[in-house]
Amino acid sequence: MLLIHCPYCEEGRPELEFRHAGEAHIARPENMAELSDEDFERFFFIRSNPKGIVYERWRHIHGCARFFNAARDTVSDRFLTTYKAGEPKPDLDGEGK
Amino acid sequence: MAQPFRIATAGRLGKADPVRFTFDGKSFEGLHGDTLASALLANGVHLVGRSFKYHRPRGMVSAGAEEPNALVGVHRDAARRAPNVRATVQEIHEGLNAVSQNRWPSLSFDVGALNDLASPFFSAGFYYKTFMWPKAAWERVYEPFIRRAAGLGEAPDRPDPDCYANRFAHCDVLVIGGGAAGLSAALAAANAGARVILADEQAETGGALRYETGAMIDGMPGWNWAQAVTADLAARDNVRLLTRTTGFGYYAQNMVGLVERLTDHLVSPATDQPRERLWQVRAKRVVLATGAIERHMVFPDNDRPGIMLASAARTYLNHFGVTVGRNVAIYTAGDSAWQAALDLKRSGVSIAAIVDCRPDPQGPHVEEARRLGIECLTGHAVTGTGGRLRVSSIKVRPVSGGAERTIACDALLTSSGWTPAVHLFSQSRGKLAFDAETQRFLPGNAVQELVSVGACAGNIDLGETVAEALKAGHEAAGGVARKLPKLAADSTERWSGGMLGAGEGAGAESTAKAFVDFQNDVTAKDIRQAVREGMRSIEHVKRFTTTGMATDQGKTSNMHGLAIAAEMLDRPIPEVGLTTFRAPYTPVTFGALVGHGKGRLFEPVRRTPMHDWAEAHGAVFEDVGQWKRAWYFPQAGEDMHAAVARECRTVRQSAGIFDATTLGKIEVVGPDAARFMELMYTNPWQKLGVGRCRYGVMLREDGFIYDDGVVGRLAEDRFHVTTTTGGAPRVLNHMEDYLQTEFPDLKVYLTSTSEQWAVIAVQGPKSRDIIAPLVEGIDLSDDAMPHMSVREGMICGVPTRLFRMSFTGERGFEINVPADYGRAVWEAVWAEGEKHGACAYGTETMHVLRAEKGFIIVGQETDGTVTPHDAGLSWAIGKKKTDFVGMRGLARPDLVAPGRKQLVGLRTRDPKTVLEEGAQIVADPDAPVPVPMLGHVTSSYWSENCGHSIALALVAGGHERMGETLYVPMPEGAITVEVTSTVFFDEKGARTNG
């Protein structure tokens, strides 16, 4: 069982308290009504699913209930960092390799 | 004589109390402290089981957890019948009842042994080749045959009456293994002040010191030192010592699973005592001191009872005081087995010969053997064995070739060296490194906070092991600043030498049965055959031959199998690979993993405040998620159909009272509450007046219906939102997600109030008359409180949010009161209801009544691919809105394309026929296969109020098909239906308004 650091509680807590919530840094377009089919497809359906570092959303659902973001390496299943919703994507070494 | 193979002067059981036990119905005596294996051996019993495939007679191979052969059933009582128990691990207790497995009619005469003669038929990969055709034979012939022939013990046929416990623990240093290395590490860590957990799988710590008589530590014989240190550690507050505890799994971030066996060794455990305890330990540092596992030699007929590992024989002799024979031969490729001959000889056991395939082994043990007059056949090999139910002789010849000679013996001890137990290290995702010189896989780079010490790290010197373990424990405890402890340790014994793969007589041309994997009956020949048939990776060889796939996971056999495959492929061992080490290290019971989470504790049960009332009034309940909901209230003599028909009639004639507490409720509050609601629901909310309600539809971003429910506006900045019963948590999650991450600037708070409100629905023409005497401060007249309105006031003296709304199509109210008052208010309403002939009704009647009105249930009429248009809810979409979740999704090409499945009503031509929910709908039941499917029935009931059956269905282009005749094909023939409106009763909706 993973330990996940909640950036709001500022504590590492067991995975049981959290729920995964999909890829991070996909902002909902403000001009939804004008979105082309292609843009909607990119926004809603297309996900990167890389091998390596993923930026993903988690919710501390059985804790503070906040959504936050995490960078996790899917090869080692290690969390590299977690950060609050709305904060910019951290620049991590090794990204994109 | 009792226990004829017990040697009084040997071992540590001394004057232990005798213990009586039975094996296959026969009574035996052992000593307190014996394992089942040692006690049977004390009585001269080697034959304990039949092998898996060939049903060959088998005896104990080892004295520990790696045992492949000696699996027995242990039957405590009718319900407690544990299969596949390793006799080498099970401690005996008075009255222990063990039985052999996989034999019929008896252990010594077994019909299945015919498989041995038919062995060409069962060679490697026979599953994949033999049972291919004819196809029909699988079900009737092959599978029943395989199921009867294969398998080991029999699973118990009754529920497990034992309880199992579960604990989480945290520590600074977790030490797995309590031998010389593990104890040293734990001692150093404990001295440095760390919180330490030490786990050892045996009843007593000591590990290999159990048999290694030449070890001296801190001026004491190794075993004595181990017990002294253990007593010292056990007395310390910062140490938790767990014996009979196996570290079975190494998980992420230093989470290690341990299973502690608490009662299997007890005569009569207390009924409330857990049988096993699962420990989930999170350790800052882990010290692995899991030792090494001895391998057997691979040579023809190496599996007869009486052929066992040299270290096992030493354990039986030096710890249990049992000799495994009277005239014992040794066959080895390493040094440690020589010590077995010396120990036995000194205890007065005759040694038939020591056969060592190495040409010129050197060392004090060799000299000592020669001095004791033991025949030492170096540069020789054992090329066969004799004996039916027990080894009686070996065939020996020089490795370089030459005449074969037969030597009589009643036991043969073999050793081809030691395999470091790197299982947990590998599970921790550490990379293994192959050491070509010693032909061993050793721990390489660790990826977690752990260190391997002692034999599992490849260390074969006791002095070095202890020094290394002390350092590891000291450093793991963070005791760098302190002085590193030291202990003098040395052993006269050597663990060097060894070989991998098949020995003489089991070479490439041999057809002999030289077993690599005893438990799955895999021979050297099988592995070669797998390579010949094209298997290149060890992963393929493993699956084709099943080597290493038995319950022992190939602890003694994997390295042999790998070496034989590598030799055949003419490639170095690391290139052929190593199969993955997976948890559990040894089998773990389901009971331990499940713990308390079974029966009533399997899942929480949610009951409403009115549950007991419903129960007392004869309700039949149904499960809706975790909720128990009253399904219907049968009266004397009524079946479900009659009860539901009566409830349906009563609601529309006078009134019915329904427990709607399980509905999800969310309070949406704040200055931006209306704006937020506009975004979350398809409907417009800004202009909804305070005190008014609206039916809301919630979509996902893709445009499909996610949930629905009636929402009441209590104030400009306060909405009382209801959700479906099952949807409550995910709707709140959905709302929180958007509020926190997409619309964080909106000033809104969301609070789940599902558990705070009890909800009593009163529906029917008499509903207002029923509640009127109870309500204070609310004008209930149609003008003051029309359909779809909400008022706050008092009922029965408690605060209420009173909704005028209807899921039945009748005049109706939903009374929300604080949950603690739910039962009292319900009873008051019930008392009033009885005066008007009202009934209590359950979820089935609720379903029928709403279907008569064509109201959908999310999850029944919808399945995640239904849009509001499909469901006939276009009216609920705010036409002037510029954004809401799902708005853009609704405009996707597929969602606006013609021919989508749309919600319609169905009427059967025969009004009495009730369709099956889920049944398919077609235009022409006689069309050629595959018949085009138009849709399916989503809801179907007998409608007492309509006098005919009713159904809702999703049908392709359904809205354009009104009046069409379609068919529902069933096994008894197609049912003719007519497509209708979804509203079957009171089409104009006049009744809701009074």
Coordinates of C-alpha atoms in Angstrom, one line a residue, chain B residues 281-768:
Chain B
V281 CA 4.1 -3.5 9.0
R282 CA 5.4 -0.2 7.8
A283 CA 9.1 -0.1 8.6
K284 CA 11.6 2.7 8.2
R285 CA 14.2 0.1 7.4
V286 CA 14.0 -3.6 6.8
V287 CA 16.8 -6.1 7.5
L288 CA 16.3 -9.3 5.5
A289 CA 18.0 -12.2 7.2
T290 CA 16.1 -15.0 5.4
G291 CA 19.0 -17.4 5.1
A292 CA 19.5 -19.9 2.3
I293 CA 17.7 -23.0 1.1
E294 CA 19.6 -26.2 0.3
R295 CA 19.1 -27.8 -3.1
H296 CA 18.9 -31.5 -3.7
M297 CA 20.9 -33.4 -6.3
V298 CA 19.3 -34.2 -9.6
F299 CA 19.9 -37.8 -10.6
P300 CA 17.7 -40.8 -11.7
D301 CA 15.0 -41.8 -9.2
N302 CA 16.1 -39.2 -6.7
D303 CA 12.6 -39.0 -5.2
R304 CA 12.2 -42.1 -3.1
P305 CA 11.1 -41.8 0.5
G306 CA 14.3 -41.7 2.6
I307 CA 16.1 -39.4 0.1
M308 CA 16.3 -36.0 1.7
L309 CA 18.4 -32.9 2.1
A310 CA 21.5 -33.2 4.2
S311 CA 20.6 -30.1 6.3
A312 CA 17.2 -31.7 7.0
A313 CA 18.8 -34.8 8.4
R314 CA 21.1 -32.7 10.6
T315 CA 18.1 -30.8 11.9
Y316 CA 16.3 -34.0 12.7
L317 CA 19.3 -35.3 14.5
N318 CA 20.8 -32.2 16.2
H319 CA 17.6 -30.5 17.2
F320 CA 14.9 -33.3 17.4
G321 CA 17.2 -36.2 18.3
V322 CA 15.9 -38.3 15.4
T323 CA 18.0 -40.2 12.9
V324 CA 16.6 -40.6 9.5
G325 CA 18.0 -44.0 9.1
R326 CA 20.3 -46.7 10.4
N327 CA 22.6 -46.9 7.4
V328 CA 22.8 -43.5 5.7
A329 CA 24.5 -42.6 2.4
I330 CA 25.4 -39.1 1.4
Y331 CA 25.5 -37.7 -2.2
T332 CA 26.8 -34.2 -2.5
A333 CA 28.5 -31.6 -4.6
G334 CA 29.3 -29.3 -1.7
D335 CA 31.0 -29.2 1.7
S336 CA 28.1 -28.8 4.1
A337 CA 26.7 -32.2 3.5
W338 CA 29.9 -33.9 4.8
Q339 CA 29.0 -32.5 8.2
A340 CA 25.8 -34.5 8.2
A341 CA 27.8 -37.7 7.9
L342 CA 30.0 -36.7 10.7
D343 CA 27.1 -35.8 13.0
L344 CA 25.3 -39.0 12.3
K345 CA 28.5 -41.1 12.7
R346 CA 29.2 -39.5 16.0
S347 CA 25.7 -40.4 17.1
G348 CA 26.3 -44.0 16.3
V349 CA 24.6 -44.2 12.9
S350 CA 26.3 -46.2 10.2
I351 CA 27.3 -44.2 7.1
A352 CA 27.1 -46.3 4.0
A353 CA 29.3 -44.0 2.0
I354 CA 29.9 -40.3 1.2
V355 CA 29.6 -39.8 -2.6
D356 CA 31.0 -36.4 -3.8
C357 CA 30.9 -35.7 -7.5
R358 CA 33.8 -33.3 -7.1
P359 CA 37.1 -35.0 -7.9
D360 CA 39.1 -33.8 -4.9
P361 CA 37.2 -32.0 -2.1
Q362 CA 39.4 -30.7 0.6
G363 CA 39.0 -29.6 4.2
P364 CA 38.9 -30.7 7.8
H365 CA 35.5 -32.3 7.3
V366 CA 37.0 -34.6 4.6
E367 CA 39.9 -35.6 6.8
E368 CA 37.6 -36.2 9.7
A369 CA 35.3 -38.4 7.6
R370 CA 38.3 -40.4 6.5
R371 CA 39.6 -40.6 10.1
L372 CA 36.2 -42.0 11.2
G373 CA 36.6 -44.7 8.6
I374 CA 33.7 -43.6 6.4
E375 CA 34.0 -44.7 2.8
C376 CA 34.5 -41.5 0.8
L377 CA 33.8 -41.9 -2.9
T378 CA 35.1 -38.6 -4.3
G379 CA 34.7 -38.1 -8.1
H380 CA 31.8 -40.4 -8.0
A381 CA 28.1 -40.0 -8.7
V382 CA 24.9 -41.7 -7.7
T383 CA 23.2 -42.8 -10.9
G384 CA 20.2 -44.6 -9.6
T385 CA 18.4 -45.8 -6.5
G386 CA 16.4 -48.9 -5.5
G387 CA 13.5 -49.5 -3.2
R388 CA 9.7 -49.2 -3.6
L389 CA 8.2 -47.3 -0.7
R390 CA 11.7 -46.4 0.8
V391 CA 15.1 -46.1 -0.7
S392 CA 17.1 -49.4 -0.1
S393 CA 20.1 -49.0 -2.2
I394 CA 22.1 -46.6 -4.5
K395 CA 24.0 -47.2 -7.6
V396 CA 27.4 -45.5 -7.7
R397 CA 30.0 -45.1 -10.4
P398 CA 32.9 -42.8 -11.1
V399 CA 32.1 -39.6 -12.8
S400 CA 34.8 -40.3 -15.3
G401 CA 33.0 -43.5 -16.2
G402 CA 33.5 -47.1 -15.1
A403 CA 31.7 -49.9 -13.4
E404 CA 28.5 -49.3 -11.4
R405 CA 28.3 -50.5 -7.9
T406 CA 25.3 -50.9 -5.7
I407 CA 25.5 -49.8 -2.1
A408 CA 22.7 -50.7 0.4
C409 CA 21.3 -47.9 2.5
D410 CA 18.0 -46.9 4.2
A411 CA 18.4 -43.2 3.7
L412 CA 20.2 -40.9 1.3
L413 CA 21.2 -37.3 2.1
T414 CA 21.8 -35.1 -0.9
S415 CA 23.1 -31.5 -1.3
S416 CA 24.0 -29.6 -4.4
G417 CA 24.6 -26.4 -2.4
W418 CA 22.6 -23.4 -1.2
T419 CA 20.3 -21.0 -2.9
P420 CA 20.1 -17.6 -1.1
A421 CA 16.5 -16.9 -0.1
V422 CA 16.2 -13.6 -2.1
H423 CA 12.4 -13.9 -2.4
L424 CA 11.5 -10.8 -0.3
F425 CA 14.4 -8.8 -1.8
S426 CA 13.1 -9.5 -5.3
Q427 CA 9.5 -8.7 -4.2
S428 CA 10.8 -5.3 -3.0
R429 CA 11.7 -4.7 -6.7
G430 CA 15.4 -5.0 -6.0
K431 CA 17.5 -6.2 -8.9
L432 CA 19.2 -9.6 -8.5
A433 CA 22.8 -10.0 -9.7
F434 CA 24.1 -13.4 -10.8
D435 CA 27.4 -14.3 -9.3
A436 CA 29.1 -16.5 -11.9
E437 CA 31.8 -17.8 -9.6
T438 CA 29.4 -19.2 -7.0
Q439 CA 26.5 -19.7 -9.5
R440 CA 24.1 -17.8 -7.3
F441 CA 21.6 -14.9 -7.7
L442 CA 22.4 -12.4 -5.0
P443 CA 20.7 -9.2 -4.0
G444 CA 21.9 -6.3 -6.2
N445 CA 20.8 -2.7 -5.9
A446 CA 18.0 -2.2 -3.5
V447 CA 15.2 0.2 -4.4
Q448 CA 13.7 0.4 -1.0
E449 CA 15.1 1.1 2.4
L450 CA 16.4 -2.4 3.1
V451 CA 19.5 -4.4 3.6
S452 CA 20.1 -8.1 3.2
V453 CA 22.5 -9.8 5.6
G454 CA 23.9 -13.3 6.1
A455 CA 23.2 -16.3 3.9
C456 CA 20.5 -14.6 1.9
A457 CA 23.1 -12.0 0.9
G458 CA 25.5 -14.8 -0.1
N459 CA 27.6 -14.7 3.0
I460 CA 28.8 -18.2 4.0
D461 CA 31.1 -17.3 6.9
L462 CA 29.5 -17.0 10.3
G463 CA 32.0 -14.5 11.7
E464 CA 31.5 -12.2 8.7
T465 CA 27.7 -12.7 8.8
V466 CA 27.4 -11.7 12.5
A467 CA 29.7 -8.6 12.0
E468 CA 27.8 -7.6 8.8
A469 CA 24.4 -8.1 10.6
L470 CA 25.4 -6.1 13.6
K471 CA 26.5 -3.2 11.4
A472 CA 23.3 -3.4 9.4
G473 CA 21.1 -3.4 12.5
H474 CA 23.1 -0.6 14.0
E475 CA 22.9 1.6 10.9
A476 CA 19.3 0.8 10.3
A477 CA 18.6 2.1 13.7
G478 CA 20.4 5.3 12.9
G479 CA 23.0 4.5 15.5
V480 CA 25.9 5.8 13.4
A481 CA 27.1 8.1 16.1
R482 CA 27.4 5.3 18.6
K483 CA 30.0 2.6 18.8
L484 CA 29.4 -0.3 16.5
P485 CA 28.8 -3.4 18.7
K486 CA 31.0 -6.5 18.2
L487 CA 30.5 -10.2 18.8
A488 CA 33.0 -13.0 18.4
A489 CA 31.6 -15.6 16.1
D490 CA 33.1 -18.5 14.3
S491 CA 32.1 -21.9 12.9
T492 CA 34.0 -25.0 12.0
E493 CA 31.6 -25.6 9.2
R494 CA 31.8 -24.6 5.5
W495 CA 29.0 -24.0 3.1
S496 CA 31.2 -23.8 0.0
G497 CA 30.9 -25.9 -3.2
G498 CA 27.8 -27.0 -5.0
M499 CA 26.5 -27.4 -8.5
L500 CA 23.4 -26.5 -10.5
G501 CA 21.5 -28.7 -12.9
A502 CA 21.4 -32.4 -13.6
G503 CA 24.1 -34.7 -12.4
E504 CA 25.6 -37.8 -13.9
G505 CA 23.1 -40.3 -15.3
A506 CA 20.5 -37.6 -15.9
G507 CA 22.2 -36.1 -18.9
A508 CA 20.8 -35.0 -22.2
E509 CA 20.4 -38.6 -23.6
S510 CA 18.9 -39.9 -20.4
T511 CA 15.3 -41.0 -20.2
A512 CA 15.4 -41.5 -16.5
K513 CA 13.2 -39.7 -14.0
A514 CA 15.6 -37.3 -12.4
F515 CA 13.3 -34.9 -10.5
V516 CA 13.9 -31.2 -10.5
D517 CA 10.5 -30.2 -9.0
F518 CA 9.2 -32.9 -6.7
Q519 CA 5.8 -31.3 -6.1
N520 CA 4.8 -30.9 -9.7
D521 CA 6.7 -34.0 -10.8
V522 CA 8.9 -32.2 -13.3
T523 CA 12.1 -34.0 -14.4
A524 CA 15.3 -32.9 -16.1
K525 CA 14.0 -34.6 -19.2
D526 CA 10.8 -32.5 -19.2
I527 CA 12.8 -29.3 -19.1
R528 CA 15.0 -30.4 -21.9
Q529 CA 11.9 -31.3 -23.9
A530 CA 10.5 -27.9 -23.4
V531 CA 13.6 -26.3 -24.8
R532 CA 13.5 -28.8 -27.7
E533 CA 10.0 -27.8 -28.5
G534 CA 10.9 -24.2 -28.8
M535 CA 10.7 -22.6 -25.3
R536 CA 13.5 -20.1 -25.0
S537 CA 12.7 -18.0 -22.0
I538 CA 12.6 -19.5 -18.6
E539 CA 9.1 -18.0 -18.2
H540 CA 8.0 -20.2 -21.1
V541 CA 9.8 -23.3 -19.8
K542 CA 8.2 -22.8 -16.5
R543 CA 4.7 -22.6 -17.9
F544 CA 5.2 -25.5 -20.3
T545 CA 6.6 -27.8 -17.7
T546 CA 4.9 -26.3 -14.6
T547 CA 8.3 -26.4 -12.9
G548 CA 8.2 -24.1 -9.8
M549 CA 4.5 -23.6 -10.1
A550 CA 3.5 -25.8 -7.2
T551 CA 2.6 -24.5 -3.7
D552 CA 6.3 -24.6 -2.8
Q553 CA 7.0 -22.2 -5.7
G554 CA 10.2 -24.1 -6.6
K555 CA 12.2 -23.1 -3.6
T556 CA 14.5 -26.2 -4.0
S557 CA 14.0 -26.6 -7.7
N558 CA 14.0 -23.3 -9.7
M559 CA 17.8 -23.0 -9.9
H560 CA 18.2 -26.5 -11.2
G561 CA 15.5 -26.0 -13.8
L562 CA 17.1 -22.8 -14.9
A563 CA 20.5 -24.4 -15.2
I564 CA 19.3 -27.3 -17.3
A565 CA 17.4 -24.9 -19.6
A566 CA 20.5 -22.7 -19.9
E567 CA 22.7 -25.7 -20.7
M568 CA 20.3 -26.9 -23.4
L569 CA 20.2 -23.4 -24.9
D570 CA 23.9 -23.0 -24.5
R571 CA 23.5 -19.6 -23.0
P572 CA 24.6 -18.2 -19.7
I573 CA 22.1 -18.5 -16.9
P574 CA 21.3 -14.7 -16.5
E575 CA 20.4 -14.6 -20.2
V576 CA 17.8 -17.3 -19.8
G577 CA 16.4 -15.3 -17.0
L578 CA 14.9 -15.9 -13.6
T579 CA 11.2 -16.3 -13.0
T580 CA 9.6 -13.6 -11.0
F581 CA 9.4 -14.0 -7.2
R582 CA 5.8 -13.3 -6.2
A583 CA 4.1 -13.0 -2.9
P584 CA 3.3 -15.0 -0.8
Y585 CA 6.7 -16.6 0.1
T586 CA 4.8 -19.5 1.6
P587 CA 1.0 -20.2 1.3
V588 CA -1.2 -17.8 3.3
T589 CA -4.7 -18.8 4.3
F590 CA -7.6 -16.8 2.9
G591 CA -8.7 -16.5 6.5
A592 CA -5.6 -14.4 7.4
L593 CA -6.1 -12.1 4.5
V594 CA -9.8 -11.7 5.1
G595 CA -9.5 -11.2 8.9
H596 CA -12.7 -10.0 10.5
G597 CA -14.1 -8.8 7.2
K598 CA -16.6 -11.6 6.7
G599 CA -20.2 -12.4 7.5
R600 CA -21.9 -9.4 9.2
L601 CA -18.6 -7.5 9.0
F602 CA -18.1 -8.0 5.3
E603 CA -19.7 -4.7 4.4
P604 CA -21.5 -2.0 6.5
V605 CA -25.3 -2.3 6.5
R606 CA -27.2 1.0 6.4
R607 CA -30.7 1.1 8.0
T608 CA -33.1 4.0 8.1
P609 CA -34.5 5.3 11.4
M610 CA -37.8 3.6 10.4
H611 CA -36.2 0.3 9.7
D612 CA -37.4 -1.4 12.9
W613 CA -40.9 -0.2 12.4
A614 CA -41.0 -1.7 8.9
E615 CA -39.6 -4.9 10.3
A616 CA -42.2 -5.0 12.9
H617 CA -44.9 -4.5 10.3
G618 CA -43.8 -7.4 8.2
A619 CA -41.7 -5.7 5.6
V620 CA -39.7 -7.8 3.2
F621 CA -36.4 -5.9 2.6
E622 CA -34.2 -5.5 -0.5
D623 CA -30.6 -4.5 -0.7
V624 CA -30.0 -1.2 -2.5
G625 CA -26.3 -0.6 -2.3
Q626 CA -25.5 -0.9 1.4
W627 CA -29.1 0.1 2.4
K628 CA -31.8 -2.2 3.5
R629 CA -35.0 -0.8 2.0
A630 CA -38.5 -2.0 2.7
W631 CA -39.5 -3.8 -0.5
Y632 CA -43.2 -4.5 0.2
F633 CA -45.4 -5.1 3.2
P634 CA -47.3 -8.3 2.8
Q635 CA -50.4 -8.9 4.9
A636 CA -51.6 -12.3 6.0
G637 CA -51.9 -14.6 3.0
E638 CA -50.4 -12.2 0.5
D639 CA -47.6 -13.0 -1.8
M640 CA -45.5 -10.3 -3.3
H641 CA -47.8 -9.8 -6.3
A642 CA -50.9 -9.4 -4.2
A643 CA -49.1 -7.1 -1.7
V644 CA -47.8 -4.8 -4.4
A645 CA -51.1 -4.8 -6.2
R646 CA -52.9 -3.8 -3.0
E647 CA -50.3 -1.1 -2.2
C648 CA -50.5 0.3 -5.7
R649 CA -54.3 0.5 -5.5
T650 CA -54.3 2.0 -2.1
V651 CA -51.9 4.8 -2.9
R652 CA -54.0 6.0 -5.8
Q653 CA -57.4 5.5 -4.0
S654 CA -56.5 7.0 -0.6
A655 CA -52.8 7.3 0.2
G656 CA -49.6 5.5 1.0
I657 CA -46.6 6.2 3.3
F658 CA -43.2 5.5 2.1
D659 CA -39.7 5.6 3.7
A660 CA -37.6 7.8 1.3
T661 CA -34.8 8.4 3.7
T662 CA -32.2 6.7 1.6
L663 CA -32.3 9.4 -1.1
G664 CA -29.0 11.3 -1.2
K665 CA -29.2 14.9 0.0
I666 CA -26.7 17.7 -0.6
E667 CA -27.0 21.2 0.8
V668 CA -25.6 23.7 -1.7
V669 CA -25.0 27.0 0.0
G670 CA -23.4 30.3 -0.7
P671 CA -23.7 33.5 -2.7
D672 CA -22.9 31.7 -5.9
A673 CA -25.1 28.7 -5.2
A674 CA -27.5 29.4 -8.1
R675 CA -24.6 29.9 -10.5
F676 CA -23.1 26.7 -9.4
M677 CA -26.4 24.8 -9.8
E678 CA -26.6 26.3 -13.3
L679 CA -23.3 24.7 -14.2
M680 CA -24.0 21.3 -12.6
Y681 CA -27.5 20.7 -13.8
T682 CA -29.1 21.1 -17.3
N683 CA -31.9 23.1 -15.9
P684 CA -32.1 26.9 -15.3
W685 CA -32.0 27.8 -11.6
Q686 CA -31.4 31.5 -11.4
K687 CA -35.1 32.3 -11.7
L688 CA -36.4 29.5 -9.5
G689 CA -38.3 31.2 -6.7
V690 CA -37.5 30.7 -3.1
G691 CA -39.8 28.0 -1.8
R692 CA -40.1 26.3 -5.2
C693 CA -38.8 23.0 -6.4
R694 CA -37.5 21.7 -9.8
Y695 CA -36.6 18.3 -11.2
G696 CA -32.9 18.5 -12.0
V697 CA -30.9 16.5 -14.5
M698 CA -27.2 16.2 -14.0
L699 CA -24.9 15.1 -17.0
R700 CA -21.4 14.1 -17.3
E701 CA -19.2 16.2 -19.6
D702 CA -19.9 13.8 -22.4
G703 CA -23.6 14.6 -22.4
F704 CA -25.0 11.4 -20.8
I705 CA -27.3 11.4 -17.8
Y706 CA -25.4 11.0 -14.5
D707 CA -28.1 11.6 -11.9
D708 CA -31.4 13.3 -11.3
G709 CA -33.4 14.5 -8.4
V710 CA -35.8 17.2 -7.1
V711 CA -34.1 20.3 -5.8
G712 CA -35.8 22.8 -3.5
R713 CA -34.7 26.4 -3.2
L714 CA -34.9 27.4 0.5
A715 CA -33.3 30.8 0.2
E716 CA -31.5 32.8 -2.5
D717 CA -28.3 31.2 -1.4
R718 CA -29.5 27.8 -0.3
F719 CA -30.6 24.7 -2.3
H720 CA -31.7 21.4 -0.9
V721 CA -30.6 18.9 -3.6
T722 CA -31.7 15.3 -3.6
T723 CA -29.9 12.6 -5.5
T724 CA -30.6 8.9 -6.3
T725 CA -30.0 6.5 -3.4
G726 CA -27.0 4.9 -5.0
G727 CA -25.7 8.2 -6.6
A728 CA -25.3 10.2 -3.4
P729 CA -21.5 9.8 -2.9
R730 CA -20.6 10.1 -6.6
V731 CA -22.8 13.2 -7.1
L732 CA -21.1 14.9 -4.2
N733 CA -17.7 13.9 -5.6
H734 CA -18.7 15.2 -9.0
M735 CA -19.8 18.5 -7.5
E736 CA -16.7 18.9 -5.3
D737 CA -14.5 18.1 -8.3
Y738 CA -15.9 21.0 -10.3
L739 CA -16.2 23.3 -7.4
Q740 CA -12.6 22.7 -6.2
T741 CA -10.8 22.4 -9.5
E742 CA -12.8 24.1 -12.3
F743 CA -14.9 26.8 -10.6
P744 CA -12.8 27.5 -7.5
D745 CA -13.8 31.2 -7.6
L746 CA -17.5 30.4 -6.8
K747 CA -18.4 31.0 -3.3
V748 CA -20.3 27.8 -2.5
Y749 CA -20.2 25.2 0.2
L750 CA -21.4 21.6 -0.3
T751 CA -22.5 19.5 2.6
S752 CA -23.8 15.9 2.5
T753 CA -27.0 15.8 4.6
S754 CA -28.1 12.3 3.5
E755 CA -27.8 11.0 7.1
Q756 CA -29.2 14.1 8.7
W757 CA -32.7 13.9 7.3
A758 CA -35.3 11.2 7.6
V759 CA -37.7 11.4 4.7
I760 CA -41.4 10.3 4.9
A761 CA -43.2 10.4 1.6
V762 CA -47.0 10.6 1.9
Q763 CA -48.6 10.1 -1.5
G764 CA -52.2 9.9 -2.7
P765 CA -55.4 11.9 -2.8
K766 CA -55.6 11.9 1.0
S767 CA -52.0 12.9 1.7
R768 CA -52.8 16.4 2.7

